[in-house]
Short mmCIF file of C-alpha atoms in Angstrom, two decimals:
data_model
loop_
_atom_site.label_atom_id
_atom_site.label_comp_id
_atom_site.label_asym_id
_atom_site.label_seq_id
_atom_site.Cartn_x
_atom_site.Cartn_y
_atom_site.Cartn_z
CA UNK D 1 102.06 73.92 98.20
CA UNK D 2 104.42 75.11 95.78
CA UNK D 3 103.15 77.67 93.34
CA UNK D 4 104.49 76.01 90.31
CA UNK D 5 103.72 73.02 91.51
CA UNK D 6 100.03 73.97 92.13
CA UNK D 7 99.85 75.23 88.68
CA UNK D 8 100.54 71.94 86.65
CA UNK D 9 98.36 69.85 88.96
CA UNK D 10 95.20 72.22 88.16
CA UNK D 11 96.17 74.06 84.60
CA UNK D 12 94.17 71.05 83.00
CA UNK D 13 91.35 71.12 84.99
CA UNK D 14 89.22 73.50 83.46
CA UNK D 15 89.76 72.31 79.86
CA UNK D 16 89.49 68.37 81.06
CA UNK D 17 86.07 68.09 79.67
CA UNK D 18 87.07 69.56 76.47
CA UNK D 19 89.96 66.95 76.06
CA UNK D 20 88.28 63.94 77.24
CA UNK D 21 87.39 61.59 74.66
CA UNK D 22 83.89 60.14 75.70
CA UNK D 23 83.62 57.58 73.85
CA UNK D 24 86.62 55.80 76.02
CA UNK D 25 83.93 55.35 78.73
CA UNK D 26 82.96 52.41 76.96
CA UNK D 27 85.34 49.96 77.87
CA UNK D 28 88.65 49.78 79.55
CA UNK D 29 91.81 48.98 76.96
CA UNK D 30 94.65 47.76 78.33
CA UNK D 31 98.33 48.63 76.86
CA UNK D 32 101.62 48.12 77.94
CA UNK D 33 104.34 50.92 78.03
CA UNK D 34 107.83 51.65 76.64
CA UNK D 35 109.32 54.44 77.52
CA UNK D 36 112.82 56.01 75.85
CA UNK D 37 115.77 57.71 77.93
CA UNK D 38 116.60 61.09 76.93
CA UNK D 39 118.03 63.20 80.39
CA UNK D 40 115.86 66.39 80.78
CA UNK D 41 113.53 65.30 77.80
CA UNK D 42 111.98 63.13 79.59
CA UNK D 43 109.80 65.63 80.59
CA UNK D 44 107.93 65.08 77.76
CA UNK D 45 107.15 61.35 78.64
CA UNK D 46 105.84 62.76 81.55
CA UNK D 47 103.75 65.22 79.58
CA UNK D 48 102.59 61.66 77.66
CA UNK D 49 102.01 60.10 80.83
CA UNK D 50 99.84 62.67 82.71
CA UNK D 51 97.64 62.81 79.53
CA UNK D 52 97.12 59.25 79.23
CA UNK D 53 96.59 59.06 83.50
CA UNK D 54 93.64 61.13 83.09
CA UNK D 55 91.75 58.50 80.55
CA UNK D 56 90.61 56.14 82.41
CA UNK D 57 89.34 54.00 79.67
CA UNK D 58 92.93 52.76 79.61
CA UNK D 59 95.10 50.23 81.78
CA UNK D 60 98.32 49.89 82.02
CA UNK D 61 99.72 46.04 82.50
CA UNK D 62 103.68 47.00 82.09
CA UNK D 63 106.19 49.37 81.56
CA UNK D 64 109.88 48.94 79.92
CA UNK D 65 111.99 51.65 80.55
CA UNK D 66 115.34 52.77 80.21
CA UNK D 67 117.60 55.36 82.15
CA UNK D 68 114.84 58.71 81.88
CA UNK D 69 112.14 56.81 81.23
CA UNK D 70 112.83 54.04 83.98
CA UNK D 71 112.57 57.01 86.51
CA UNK D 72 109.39 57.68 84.90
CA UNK D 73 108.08 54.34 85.13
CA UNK D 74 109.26 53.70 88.95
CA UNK D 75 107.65 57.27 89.51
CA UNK D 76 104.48 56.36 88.03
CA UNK D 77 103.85 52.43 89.60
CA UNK D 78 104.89 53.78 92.87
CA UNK D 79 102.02 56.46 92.32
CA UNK D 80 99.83 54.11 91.15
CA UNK D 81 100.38 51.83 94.03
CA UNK D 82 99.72 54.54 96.63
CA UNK D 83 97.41 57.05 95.52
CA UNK D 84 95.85 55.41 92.08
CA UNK D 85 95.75 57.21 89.01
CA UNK D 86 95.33 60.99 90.54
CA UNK D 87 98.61 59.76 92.86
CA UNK D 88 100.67 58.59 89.88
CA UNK D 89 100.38 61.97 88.09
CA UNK D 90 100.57 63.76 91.46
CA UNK D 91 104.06 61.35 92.07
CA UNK D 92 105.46 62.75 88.52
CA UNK D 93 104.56 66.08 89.06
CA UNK D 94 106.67 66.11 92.44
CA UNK D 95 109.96 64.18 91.18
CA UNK D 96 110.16 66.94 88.01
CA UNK D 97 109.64 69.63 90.23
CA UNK D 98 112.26 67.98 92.39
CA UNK D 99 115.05 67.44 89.12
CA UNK D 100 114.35 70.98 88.72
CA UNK D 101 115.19 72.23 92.19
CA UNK D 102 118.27 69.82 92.36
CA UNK D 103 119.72 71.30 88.56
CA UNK D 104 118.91 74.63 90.06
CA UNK D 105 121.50 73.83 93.18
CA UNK D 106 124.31 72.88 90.16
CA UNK D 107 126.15 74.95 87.93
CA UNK D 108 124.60 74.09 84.88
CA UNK D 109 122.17 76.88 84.13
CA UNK D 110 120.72 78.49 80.81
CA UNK D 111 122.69 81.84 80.63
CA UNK D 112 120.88 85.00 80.93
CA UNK D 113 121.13 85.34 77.42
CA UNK D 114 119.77 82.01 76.59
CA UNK D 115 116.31 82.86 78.50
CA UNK D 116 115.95 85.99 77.24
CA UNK D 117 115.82 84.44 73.68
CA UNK D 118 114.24 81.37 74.71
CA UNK D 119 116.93 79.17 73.74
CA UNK D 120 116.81 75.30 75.44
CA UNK D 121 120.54 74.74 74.38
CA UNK D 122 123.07 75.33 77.00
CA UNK D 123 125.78 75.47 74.12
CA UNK D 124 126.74 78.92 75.49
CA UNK D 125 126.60 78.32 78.86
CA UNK D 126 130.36 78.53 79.94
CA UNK D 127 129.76 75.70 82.74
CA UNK D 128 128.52 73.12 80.53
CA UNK D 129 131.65 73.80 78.03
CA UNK D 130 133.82 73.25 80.40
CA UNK D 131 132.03 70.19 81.63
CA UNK D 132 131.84 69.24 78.57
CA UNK D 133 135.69 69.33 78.12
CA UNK D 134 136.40 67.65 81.63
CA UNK D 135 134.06 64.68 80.11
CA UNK D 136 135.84 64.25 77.06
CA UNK D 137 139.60 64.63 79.21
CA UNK D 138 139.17 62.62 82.67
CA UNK D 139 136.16 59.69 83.39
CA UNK D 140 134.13 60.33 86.04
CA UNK D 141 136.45 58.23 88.38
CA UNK D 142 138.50 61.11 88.10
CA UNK D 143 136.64 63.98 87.99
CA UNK D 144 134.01 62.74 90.16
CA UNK D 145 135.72 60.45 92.30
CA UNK D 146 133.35 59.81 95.25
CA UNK D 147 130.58 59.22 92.88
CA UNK D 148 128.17 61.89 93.32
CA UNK D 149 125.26 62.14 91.33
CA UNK D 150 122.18 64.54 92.97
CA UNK D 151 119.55 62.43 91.08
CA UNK D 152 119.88 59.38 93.27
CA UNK D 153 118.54 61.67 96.08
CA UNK D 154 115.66 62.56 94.34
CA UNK D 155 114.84 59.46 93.23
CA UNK D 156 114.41 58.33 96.95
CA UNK D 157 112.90 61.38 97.91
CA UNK D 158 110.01 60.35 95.54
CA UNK D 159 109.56 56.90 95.72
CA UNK D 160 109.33 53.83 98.26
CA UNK D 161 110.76 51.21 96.63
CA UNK D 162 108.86 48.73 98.43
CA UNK D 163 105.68 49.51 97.36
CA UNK D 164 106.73 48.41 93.87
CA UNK D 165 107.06 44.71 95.08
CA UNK D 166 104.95 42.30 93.04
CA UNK D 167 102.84 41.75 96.00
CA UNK D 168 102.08 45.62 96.14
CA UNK D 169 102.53 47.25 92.39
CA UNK D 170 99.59 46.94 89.93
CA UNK D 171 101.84 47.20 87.30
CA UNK D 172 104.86 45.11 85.77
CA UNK D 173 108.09 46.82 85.89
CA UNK D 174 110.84 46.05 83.34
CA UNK D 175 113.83 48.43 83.68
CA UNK D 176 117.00 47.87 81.08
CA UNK D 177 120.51 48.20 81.96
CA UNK D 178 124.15 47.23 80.20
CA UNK D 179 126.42 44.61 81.85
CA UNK D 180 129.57 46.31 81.40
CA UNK D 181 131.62 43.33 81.41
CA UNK D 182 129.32 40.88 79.08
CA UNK D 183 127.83 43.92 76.81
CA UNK D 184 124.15 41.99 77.63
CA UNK D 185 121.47 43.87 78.66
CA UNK D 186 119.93 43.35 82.38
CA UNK D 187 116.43 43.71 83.01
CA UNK D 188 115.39 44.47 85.97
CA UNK D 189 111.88 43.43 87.31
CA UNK D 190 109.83 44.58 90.66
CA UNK D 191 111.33 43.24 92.91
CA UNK D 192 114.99 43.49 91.90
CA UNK D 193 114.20 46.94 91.42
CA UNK D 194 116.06 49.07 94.06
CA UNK D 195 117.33 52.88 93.69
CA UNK D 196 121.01 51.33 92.19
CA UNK D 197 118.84 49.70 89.52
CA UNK D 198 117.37 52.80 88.29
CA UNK D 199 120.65 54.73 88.36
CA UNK D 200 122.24 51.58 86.42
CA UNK D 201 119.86 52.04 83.92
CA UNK D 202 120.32 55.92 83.73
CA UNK D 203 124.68 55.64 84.47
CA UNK D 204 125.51 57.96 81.34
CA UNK D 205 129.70 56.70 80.84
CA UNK D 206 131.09 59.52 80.44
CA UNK D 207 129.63 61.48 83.57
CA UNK D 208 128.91 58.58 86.00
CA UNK D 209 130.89 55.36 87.34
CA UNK D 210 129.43 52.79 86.73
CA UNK D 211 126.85 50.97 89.06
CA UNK D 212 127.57 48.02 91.09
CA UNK D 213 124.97 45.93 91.44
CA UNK D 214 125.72 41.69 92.88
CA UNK D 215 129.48 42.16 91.97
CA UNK D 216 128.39 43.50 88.03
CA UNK D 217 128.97 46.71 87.03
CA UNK D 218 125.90 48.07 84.67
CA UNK D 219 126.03 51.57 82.14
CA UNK D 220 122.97 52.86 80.75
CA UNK D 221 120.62 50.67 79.42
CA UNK D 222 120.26 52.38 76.18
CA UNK D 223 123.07 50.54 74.52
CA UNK D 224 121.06 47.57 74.64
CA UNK D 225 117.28 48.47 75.57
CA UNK D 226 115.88 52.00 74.73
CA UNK D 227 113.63 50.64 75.76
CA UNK D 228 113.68 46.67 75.87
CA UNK D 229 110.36 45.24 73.93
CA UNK D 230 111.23 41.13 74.40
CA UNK D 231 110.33 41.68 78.29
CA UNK D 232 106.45 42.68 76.68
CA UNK D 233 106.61 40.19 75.04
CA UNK D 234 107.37 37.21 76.62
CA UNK D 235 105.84 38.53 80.17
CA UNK D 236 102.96 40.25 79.62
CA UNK D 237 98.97 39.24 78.19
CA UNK D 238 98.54 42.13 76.48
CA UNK D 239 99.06 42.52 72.54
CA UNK D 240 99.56 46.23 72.53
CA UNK D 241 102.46 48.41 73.39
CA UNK D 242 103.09 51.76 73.06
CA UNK D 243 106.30 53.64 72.30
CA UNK D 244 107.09 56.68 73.70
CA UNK D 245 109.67 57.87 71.38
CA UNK D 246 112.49 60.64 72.72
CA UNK D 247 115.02 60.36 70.57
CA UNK D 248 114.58 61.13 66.84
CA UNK D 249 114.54 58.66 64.29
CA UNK D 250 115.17 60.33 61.24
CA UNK D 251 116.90 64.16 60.60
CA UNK D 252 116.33 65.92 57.51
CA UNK D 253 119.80 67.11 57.22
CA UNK D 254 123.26 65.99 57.79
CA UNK D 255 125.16 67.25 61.10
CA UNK D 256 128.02 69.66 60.57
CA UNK D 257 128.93 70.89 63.54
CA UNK D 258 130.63 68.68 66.63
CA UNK D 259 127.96 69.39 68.82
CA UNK D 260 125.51 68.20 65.70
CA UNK D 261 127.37 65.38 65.05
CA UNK D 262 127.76 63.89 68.65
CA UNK D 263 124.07 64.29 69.33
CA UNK D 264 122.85 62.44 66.03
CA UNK D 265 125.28 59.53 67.34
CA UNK D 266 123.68 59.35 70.51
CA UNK D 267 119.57 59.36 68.67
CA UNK D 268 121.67 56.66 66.03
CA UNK D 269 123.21 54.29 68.84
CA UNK D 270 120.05 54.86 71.12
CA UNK D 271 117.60 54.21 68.95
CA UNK D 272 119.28 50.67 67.26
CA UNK D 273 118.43 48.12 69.58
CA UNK D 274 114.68 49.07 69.49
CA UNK D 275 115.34 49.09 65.53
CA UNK D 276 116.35 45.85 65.66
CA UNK D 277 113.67 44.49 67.65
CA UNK D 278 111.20 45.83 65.88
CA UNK D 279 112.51 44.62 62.45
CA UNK D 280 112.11 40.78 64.19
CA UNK D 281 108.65 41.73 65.30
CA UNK D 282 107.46 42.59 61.44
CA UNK D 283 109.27 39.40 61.01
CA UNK D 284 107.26 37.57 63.16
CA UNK D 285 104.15 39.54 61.89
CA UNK D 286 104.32 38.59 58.42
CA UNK D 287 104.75 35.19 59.52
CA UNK D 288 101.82 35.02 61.39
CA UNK D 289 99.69 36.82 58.38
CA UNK D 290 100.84 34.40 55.98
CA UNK D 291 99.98 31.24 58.36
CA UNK D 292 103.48 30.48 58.09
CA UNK D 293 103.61 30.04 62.33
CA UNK D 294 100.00 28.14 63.33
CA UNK D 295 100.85 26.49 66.05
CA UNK D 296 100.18 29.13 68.69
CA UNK D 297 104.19 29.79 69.88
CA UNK D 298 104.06 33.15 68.28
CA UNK D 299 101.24 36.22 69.16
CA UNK D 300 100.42 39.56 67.06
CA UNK D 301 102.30 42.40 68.68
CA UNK D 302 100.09 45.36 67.88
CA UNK D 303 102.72 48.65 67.75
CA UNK D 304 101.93 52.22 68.90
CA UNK D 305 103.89 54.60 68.91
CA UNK D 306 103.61 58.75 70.19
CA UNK D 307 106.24 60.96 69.23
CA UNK D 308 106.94 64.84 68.32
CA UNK D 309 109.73 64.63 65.88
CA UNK D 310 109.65 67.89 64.77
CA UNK D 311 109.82 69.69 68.19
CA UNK D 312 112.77 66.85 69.06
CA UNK D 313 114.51 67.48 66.37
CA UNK D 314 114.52 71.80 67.56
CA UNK D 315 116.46 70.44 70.72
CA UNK D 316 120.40 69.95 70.67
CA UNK D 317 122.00 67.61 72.64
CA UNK D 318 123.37 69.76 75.43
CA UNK D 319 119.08 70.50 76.09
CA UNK D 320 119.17 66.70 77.97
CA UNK D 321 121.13 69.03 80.38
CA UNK D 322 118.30 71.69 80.89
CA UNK D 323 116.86 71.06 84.18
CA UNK D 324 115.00 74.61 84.02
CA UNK D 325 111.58 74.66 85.53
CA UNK D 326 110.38 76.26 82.73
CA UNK D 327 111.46 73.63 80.14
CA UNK D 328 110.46 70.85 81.90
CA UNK D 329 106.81 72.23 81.68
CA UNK D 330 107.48 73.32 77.59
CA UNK D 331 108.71 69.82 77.08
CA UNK D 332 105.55 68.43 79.47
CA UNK D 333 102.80 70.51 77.32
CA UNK D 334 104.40 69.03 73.97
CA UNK D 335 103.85 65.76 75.90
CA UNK D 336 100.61 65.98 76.64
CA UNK D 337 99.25 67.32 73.11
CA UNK D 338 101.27 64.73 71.96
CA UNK D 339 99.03 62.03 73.69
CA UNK D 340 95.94 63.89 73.34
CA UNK D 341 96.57 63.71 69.31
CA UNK D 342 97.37 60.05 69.52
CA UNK D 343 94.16 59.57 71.93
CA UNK D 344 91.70 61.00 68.94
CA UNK D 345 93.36 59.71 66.25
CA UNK D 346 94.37 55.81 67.64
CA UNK D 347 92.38 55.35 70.90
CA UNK D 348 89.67 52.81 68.65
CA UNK D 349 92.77 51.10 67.07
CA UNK D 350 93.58 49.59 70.58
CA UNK D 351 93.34 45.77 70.42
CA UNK D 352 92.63 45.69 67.00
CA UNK D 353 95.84 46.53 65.00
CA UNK D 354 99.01 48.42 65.08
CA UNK D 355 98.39 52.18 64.30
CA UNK D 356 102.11 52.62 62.97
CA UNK D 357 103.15 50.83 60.10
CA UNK D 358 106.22 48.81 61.35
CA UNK D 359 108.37 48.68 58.40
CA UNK D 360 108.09 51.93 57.54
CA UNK D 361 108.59 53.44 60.78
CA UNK D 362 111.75 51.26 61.94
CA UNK D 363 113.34 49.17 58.54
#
């Protein structure tokens, strides 16, 4: 096994008892999952995930997910289909380590300068500014003609597809992609989900063609779904849902520089769509409180959310980029504490009421 590889699966073993929140043990909560794109940050939902895999107190109905965090989810349910909870985290464990590997094969590498200081950035790396510049001169049909993208080879080195079939998958997949044609989102569930859905859903414009799926062609679903919370909604029993949040919400300070400014566009145009659901669920909420909507059409949506805004906000937008090893697991730790904090502080809360106050967070 690979040394690295070795080390993540066991590093939490010997503090597990430390971690684990006993009182869980009393009775299993279930909670559905939404899960934000980010590229490389990611990572940190899998740091989320891995925490939350080791509770077993807590079940997992669905997952939405968009572009990073649909790889996560596919990564995950095919885990959990296979090998239960100790395969999902085992699954996750071997597709990072497998991003890592593939970024390592590309050009676009921290500079030596860049680890010595510890920097995540890879502003000074001289490939990605001149990838960078290609982006912003030719589309991908012309830089990357034949359509090449490395992570579609990971993703089937990682998972079977079929074993996330409704007939196989304990858990509901909803993955969110943009009809390039319509502007509609496309949600893709179990059994429409194939490796050309997941790369729809992660098809970044400006480095990827788009994906052809029936005769559409689909961008990232983050335009319209980062992630999608109607699909929890309308398919799912469960109340609860948990946000895994990627991309900042808020900044302190105004960007100045162009790599500043194009990064708080992307956290401002990714983040909208989940704004604007969540404004109609504390709609819907208030309703329901005030007994305005009695006749049973409309159900509580009970909100989570787990986030590290301040270590987020550290990263620029060229970081999405960093495939290093050694990121990945910096991004995965932040992950996990993340959970762990939300675990001690909101576990109880679970079925009971939101633990984030909705209009605060997102209006």
């Amino acid at each position: 096994m690979d040394t690295a590889l070795y080390e993540v699966e066991h590093r939490h073993e010997a503090g597990s008892d430390h971690h684990h929140h006993a009182e869980h043990a009393a009775a299993e909560k279930t909670i559905n999952l939404a899960l934000q794109g980010g590229g490389a940050h990611g990572a940190f939902t899998w740091g989320v995930l891995d925490r939350l895999l080791e509770e077993k107190a807590i079940g997992f109905e669905a997952i939405s997910a968009t572009s990073a965090g649909a790889m996560n989810a596919v990564v995950l349910a095919y885990g959990m289909a296979v090998g239960g909870r100790e395969g999902a985290r085992r699954a996750l464990t071997d597709f990072w380590r497998r991003v890592s590997h593939a970024a390592a094969m590309g050009p676009l590498q921290p500079t030596p300068f860049e680890r010595l200081t510890g920097m995540r950035s890879l502003e000074h790396s001289p490939a990605f500014v001149a990838f960078d510049l290609v982006t912003r001169l030719f589309s991908p049909y012309e830089f990357n003609p034949l359509g090449i993208n490395p992570l579609r080879d990971v993703l089937c080195k990682s998972v079977d597809f079929e074993a996330l079939r409704t007939t196989c998958c304990p858990i509901k997949l909803y993955l969110s992609a943009t009809n390039v044609r319509s502007g509609k989102v496309r949600v893709f569930e179990n059994d429409d989900v194939t490796p050309d859905a997941v790369m729809a859903s992660a098809c970044l414009p400006f480095m990827f063609q788009a994906v052809e799926i029936d005769g559409e062609a689909y961008w990232d679903g983050g335009y319209m779904g980062n992630p999608a919370i109607f699909p929890l909604i309308y398919g799912c029993e469960t109340g609860d849902v948990l946000v895994v949040h990627i991309n900042p919400l808020e900044r302190a300070e105004a960007p100045r520089t162009a790599f500043e400014i194009m990064n708080r566009i992307n956290e401002i145009s990714f983040n909208s769509s989940l704004m604007r659901e969540m404004r109609a669920i504390a709609f819907v909420t208030r309703l329901l409180d005030e007994g305005k909507i009695v006749d049973g059409t409309m159900k509580h949506m009970r909100i989570h959310a787990i986030s590290d805004g301040e270590f987020m906000q550290s990263l620029g937008v060229a970081s999405k980029l960093n495939a290093d090893w050694s990121f990945l697991l910096e991004l995965m730790e932040h992950g996990r504490a993340a959970a762990d904090a939300w675990l001690g502080k909101d576990w109880k809360k679970i079925g009971v009421k939101s633990t984030i106050d909705i209009a605060d967070t997102y209006l």
